[in-house]
Amino acid sequence: MAAIGSPIVWSDLDAAGVAYAYVFAAEQIRADIADTLNVLDYGLVQQVGELSGSGSDTVRVAQMGSIGWSEAMVAAGSEVSAIAETGYTTDYTDFAIARYGLAKAMSYTSQILNRPDDITLQRIVEMVPDSFLKTLRSLMCTAGATFSASTGAVTTAWSFDNELDFIAAFHETAGFDGNLVSVRHPEQYSDLRESLRNEPAYQFPEIQSYIQGVRPSQGPGAFEFLGVRNFASTDVTASGGGHNGFAYVPGAIGWVTASTLPVKVENPDQTIQIPEYGLVCEMVSKPNTAQSQINCNAYMGCSAADSALYPQRKLISIDD
């Protein structure tokens, strides 16, 4: 595919073979989207707290420990002995927002010569919410790479033994309720399939056929394996020659936004606002260069929560 820069100009489209100078069958142009995934299926938790008008760019989530299920009552020494008073532990996690942007431009000439079913700036604008989710997913993968506990190594491929080890680590953690999500690079699942294929006990056609299905797609929906909801994404980070996949219970990664409702835009009719996502997109004209431009700003943040409350683990394997 030909790369089209910004601003989008008719001469580039013509050179790429998709301008008005050529005739095509009447078919709607589809976006070439690789690695599409709705991060809201991931068990992410939007943290409570509206930053708009607060004077702060951070939501602080307080945590309490050594109470409730973490603290048993103590047997009394006698009928009249005093009950010893106990305290509790406390901590917090900060979720800070940052500004993220996306801009597209198209020349007047390109807009004049475009076919009705061609790529227009308005059609590009309609895909901006997907760009938001792509950004949030990337931030989620960055947060997952910060998990301190880990299984695997950057020098070896992910194996079936690694799979059993990390699942056992969660089941042996106090308070784990069995709800477990993993996000890994597609290569890590390829390594797992290869390891399963070589297991001596699995050398039967039916089992081998099932093993080939251990292949989470990079589209919506999870693949269940050994009680884990698995997702694949090329947004998973890499460091030291290894993939930083990760697993967690829902709530271990949270995200925050700031509503864009207070933003005063110049042309409301040419603006798209999605306050719950902290997103505002404005269409502007640049007559001196004969261009139309869309500028999108998003205000959001993503961070890992306390591992003492939300079990979490990094899944490391070689990037080969």
XYZ file of C-alpha atoms in Angstrom:
320
model
C 0.000 0.000 0.000
C 1.121 3.541 -0.730
C 1.771 5.862 2.210
C -0.187 9.123 2.014
C 1.252 11.990 4.050
C -0.518 14.909 5.662
C -1.878 17.161 4.341
C -3.584 14.791 1.913
C -3.100 16.242 -1.579
C -4.682 15.132 -4.824
C -1.319 14.592 -6.560
C -0.316 11.978 -3.956
C -3.601 10.155 -4.382
C -3.172 10.260 -8.135
C 0.348 8.829 -7.887
C -0.947 6.073 -5.607
C -3.567 5.127 -8.143
C -6.608 6.031 -6.051
C -7.427 9.537 -7.274
C -10.184 10.598 -9.608
C -7.978 9.981 -12.633
C -8.900 6.270 -12.378
C -12.259 4.499 -12.456
C -13.080 1.797 -9.911
C -15.983 -0.546 -9.320
C -18.537 0.977 -6.976
C -17.279 -0.397 -3.700
C -16.976 1.376 -0.409
C -13.358 1.924 0.587
C -12.608 0.067 3.787
C -9.989 1.053 6.343
C -6.982 -1.209 6.523
C -7.035 -1.941 10.240
C -4.512 -4.408 11.650
C -4.521 -5.394 15.293
C -8.006 -4.120 16.143
C -9.074 -4.692 19.705
C -11.611 -3.150 22.028
C -9.707 -2.515 25.251
C -12.949 -2.231 27.166
C -13.227 -6.055 27.016
C -10.022 -6.298 29.023
C -11.345 -5.804 32.523
C -9.968 -2.279 32.755
C -11.578 -0.200 35.476
C -12.341 3.474 34.993
C -11.331 4.992 38.299
C -13.868 7.084 40.177
C -13.165 10.797 40.138
C -13.884 13.586 37.668
C -10.850 15.768 37.069
C -12.691 18.514 35.223
C -12.669 21.703 37.292
C -10.738 20.072 40.129
C -7.504 21.978 39.625
C -5.565 18.698 39.544
C -4.421 16.317 36.818
C -4.381 13.296 39.158
C -6.979 10.961 40.625
C -5.728 9.419 43.875
C -7.391 6.120 44.782
C -7.060 5.298 48.492
C -6.628 1.697 49.643
C -7.097 0.078 53.050
C -5.689 -3.201 54.287
C -5.543 -5.459 57.365
C -9.312 -5.228 57.824
C -12.310 -7.341 56.867
C -11.270 -10.607 55.268
C -7.650 -9.812 56.107
C -8.214 -9.704 59.865
C -9.706 -12.384 62.089
C -11.131 -11.715 65.539
C -8.873 -12.637 68.465
C -9.955 -15.082 71.165
C -10.649 -13.271 74.444
C -8.408 -14.150 77.402
C -11.292 -14.254 79.862
C -14.872 -13.174 80.399
C -13.805 -9.659 81.353
C -10.482 -9.122 79.545
C -10.218 -6.014 77.394
C -10.258 -6.346 73.638
C -7.003 -5.127 72.123
C -7.505 -2.331 69.656
C -6.061 -2.780 66.193
C -5.415 -0.388 63.330
C -5.223 -0.869 59.634
C -2.846 -0.236 56.771
C -3.354 2.327 54.065
C -1.845 3.219 50.720
C -2.881 4.865 47.471
C -2.406 4.698 43.720
C -2.177 7.818 41.560
C -3.734 7.937 38.105
C -2.545 10.998 36.179
C -3.958 12.268 32.901
C -1.902 13.508 29.970
C -2.774 15.136 26.664
C -2.652 13.055 23.492
C -3.220 14.443 20.007
C -3.967 13.463 16.443
C -4.209 15.727 13.388
C -5.134 15.162 9.738
C -5.257 17.615 6.854
C -6.563 17.517 3.290
C -6.110 20.031 0.507
C -9.060 21.823 -1.069
C -8.055 20.347 -4.434
C -8.283 16.804 -3.094
C -11.726 17.501 -1.655
C -12.922 19.043 -4.923
C -11.774 16.128 -7.089
C -12.671 13.247 -4.755
C -15.335 10.797 -5.835
C -18.392 10.608 -3.503
C -17.267 7.199 -2.195
C -13.610 8.196 -1.789
C -11.642 8.822 1.383
C -12.716 12.144 2.853
C -11.610 14.038 5.898
C -15.000 13.461 7.473
C -14.631 9.706 7.096
C -11.218 9.883 8.715
C -12.724 11.863 11.589
C -15.277 9.130 12.225
C -12.427 6.726 12.948
C -10.832 8.918 15.602
C -12.608 7.145 18.506
C -10.864 3.957 17.366
C -7.562 5.836 17.538
C -8.460 6.724 21.111
C -8.958 3.063 21.983
C -5.703 2.191 20.228
C -3.923 4.763 22.419
C -5.583 3.466 25.579
C -4.589 -0.093 24.727
C -0.991 1.003 24.235
C -1.045 2.747 27.620
C -2.514 -0.397 29.163
C 0.359 -2.489 27.770
C 2.862 0.023 29.121
C 1.232 -0.233 32.559
C 1.278 -4.046 32.388
C 5.017 -3.974 31.741
C 5.502 -2.328 35.142
C 4.228 -5.357 37.084
C 6.985 -6.472 39.452
C 6.241 -10.211 39.840
C 7.036 -12.236 36.731
C 7.141 -15.659 35.115
C 9.485 -16.599 32.271
C 12.733 -15.110 30.996
C 13.926 -12.927 28.111
C 16.306 -15.697 27.030
C 13.728 -18.474 26.486
C 10.522 -19.020 24.538
C 7.232 -19.182 26.398
C 6.470 -22.800 27.331
C 3.613 -24.901 28.649
C 5.494 -25.135 31.952
C 5.533 -21.322 32.110
C 1.795 -21.341 31.454
C 1.121 -23.714 34.339
C 3.512 -21.833 36.630
C 1.936 -18.406 36.187
C -1.610 -19.775 36.623
C -0.514 -21.606 39.779
C 1.024 -18.378 41.111
C -2.368 -16.658 40.888
C -4.272 -19.567 42.438
C -1.828 -19.594 45.338
C -2.358 -15.872 46.009
C -4.653 -14.983 48.898
C -7.938 -13.511 47.722
C -7.725 -14.672 44.103
C -11.270 -15.315 42.836
C -10.431 -17.165 39.616
C -11.133 -14.243 37.269
C -7.934 -13.917 35.241
C -7.002 -12.027 32.067
C -3.786 -12.178 30.044
C -2.514 -9.929 27.254
C 0.439 -11.178 25.245
C 2.289 -10.643 22.009
C 1.092 -13.045 19.260
C 4.568 -14.600 19.181
C 4.143 -15.735 22.787
C 1.076 -17.756 21.789
C 3.003 -19.257 18.873
C 5.658 -20.376 21.364
C 2.959 -21.870 23.604
C 1.438 -23.840 20.703
C 4.864 -25.206 19.778
C 5.504 -26.244 23.364
C 2.100 -27.949 23.609
C 2.677 -29.713 20.307
C 5.847 -31.313 21.669
C 4.287 -32.585 24.901
C 4.569 -36.432 24.863
C 1.076 -36.887 26.316
C -0.519 -34.805 23.561
C 0.517 -36.825 20.532
C -3.006 -37.560 19.334
C -4.726 -36.024 16.269
C -7.686 -34.675 18.253
C -5.447 -32.975 20.814
C -3.098 -31.648 18.154
C -6.084 -30.144 16.341
C -7.190 -28.408 19.537
C -3.676 -27.114 20.178
C -3.698 -25.282 16.852
C -6.727 -23.385 18.135
C -4.707 -21.845 20.971
C -4.556 -18.725 18.887
C -6.208 -15.606 20.351
C -7.161 -13.234 17.586
C -6.166 -9.593 17.586
C -9.799 -8.687 17.137
C -12.566 -8.336 19.731
C -13.158 -11.234 22.065
C -10.986 -13.415 24.246
C -9.768 -16.981 23.865
C -10.291 -19.142 26.944
C -7.504 -21.549 27.875
C -7.019 -23.204 31.270
C -9.466 -20.760 32.832
C -7.688 -17.642 31.525
C -9.235 -15.081 29.163
C -6.433 -14.431 26.676
C -5.921 -11.506 24.314
C -3.204 -10.861 21.752
C -1.780 -7.488 20.779
C 1.318 -6.198 19.048
C 1.132 -3.218 21.427
C 2.691 -5.441 24.104
C 6.022 -3.829 24.932
C 9.486 -5.357 24.578
C 12.641 -4.769 26.592
C 15.992 -6.517 26.962
C 15.214 -8.732 23.978
C 11.962 -10.063 25.450
C 8.190 -9.567 25.227
C 6.460 -8.095 28.285
C 3.146 -9.892 28.275
C 1.100 -9.644 31.445
C -1.739 -11.222 33.403
C -3.994 -9.700 36.040
C -7.353 -9.732 37.742
C -9.872 -7.122 36.528
C -9.151 -3.858 38.291
C -5.366 -4.288 38.352
C -5.107 -1.697 35.579
C -7.194 1.452 35.773
C -7.721 4.455 33.528
C -8.916 7.994 34.039
C -10.177 10.764 31.779
C -11.112 14.419 32.129
C -14.409 15.508 30.594
C -14.074 17.909 27.677
C -17.505 19.485 28.221
C -15.987 22.704 29.679
C -13.953 23.249 26.492
C -15.213 26.267 24.536
C -14.742 25.600 20.839
C -14.847 28.177 18.067
C -17.171 26.231 15.750
C -19.463 23.846 17.656
C -21.028 22.643 14.406
C -17.606 21.476 13.243
C -16.666 19.773 16.507
C -16.950 16.230 17.823
C -16.904 15.886 21.593
C -16.956 12.599 23.510
C -16.773 13.841 27.106
C -16.697 10.413 28.747
C -13.501 9.679 26.806
C -12.006 13.126 27.357
C -11.998 13.611 23.581
C -12.582 16.743 21.488
C -12.024 17.030 17.726
C -12.284 20.289 15.794
C -12.432 20.906 12.066
C -10.674 24.071 10.938
C -9.865 25.700 7.610
C -6.483 27.099 6.555
C -7.317 29.292 3.526
C -3.775 30.555 3.086
C -2.610 27.014 2.262
C -5.981 25.816 0.885
C -6.414 23.019 3.421
C -8.985 21.645 5.822
C -7.636 20.223 9.055
C -8.943 18.125 11.915
C -7.258 18.411 15.316
C -8.120 15.942 18.050
C -7.125 16.179 21.700
C -7.655 13.462 24.286
C -7.066 13.712 28.018
C -6.543 10.351 29.703
C -4.191 8.239 31.759
C -3.594 4.600 32.671
C -1.751 2.975 35.547
C -1.324 -0.275 37.476
C -3.105 -0.565 40.825
C -1.601 -1.946 44.032
C -0.532 -5.583 43.589
C -1.482 -6.313 47.206
C -5.124 -5.718 46.266
C -5.108 -6.836 42.649
C -2.906 -9.856 41.813
C -0.815 -9.188 38.722
C 2.170 -10.746 36.970
C 4.401 -10.057 33.992
C 4.761 -12.859 31.416
C 8.225 -12.648 29.856
C 9.638 -14.541 26.879
C 12.253 -14.069 24.205
C 11.479 -11.827 21.249
C 12.738 -13.965 18.381
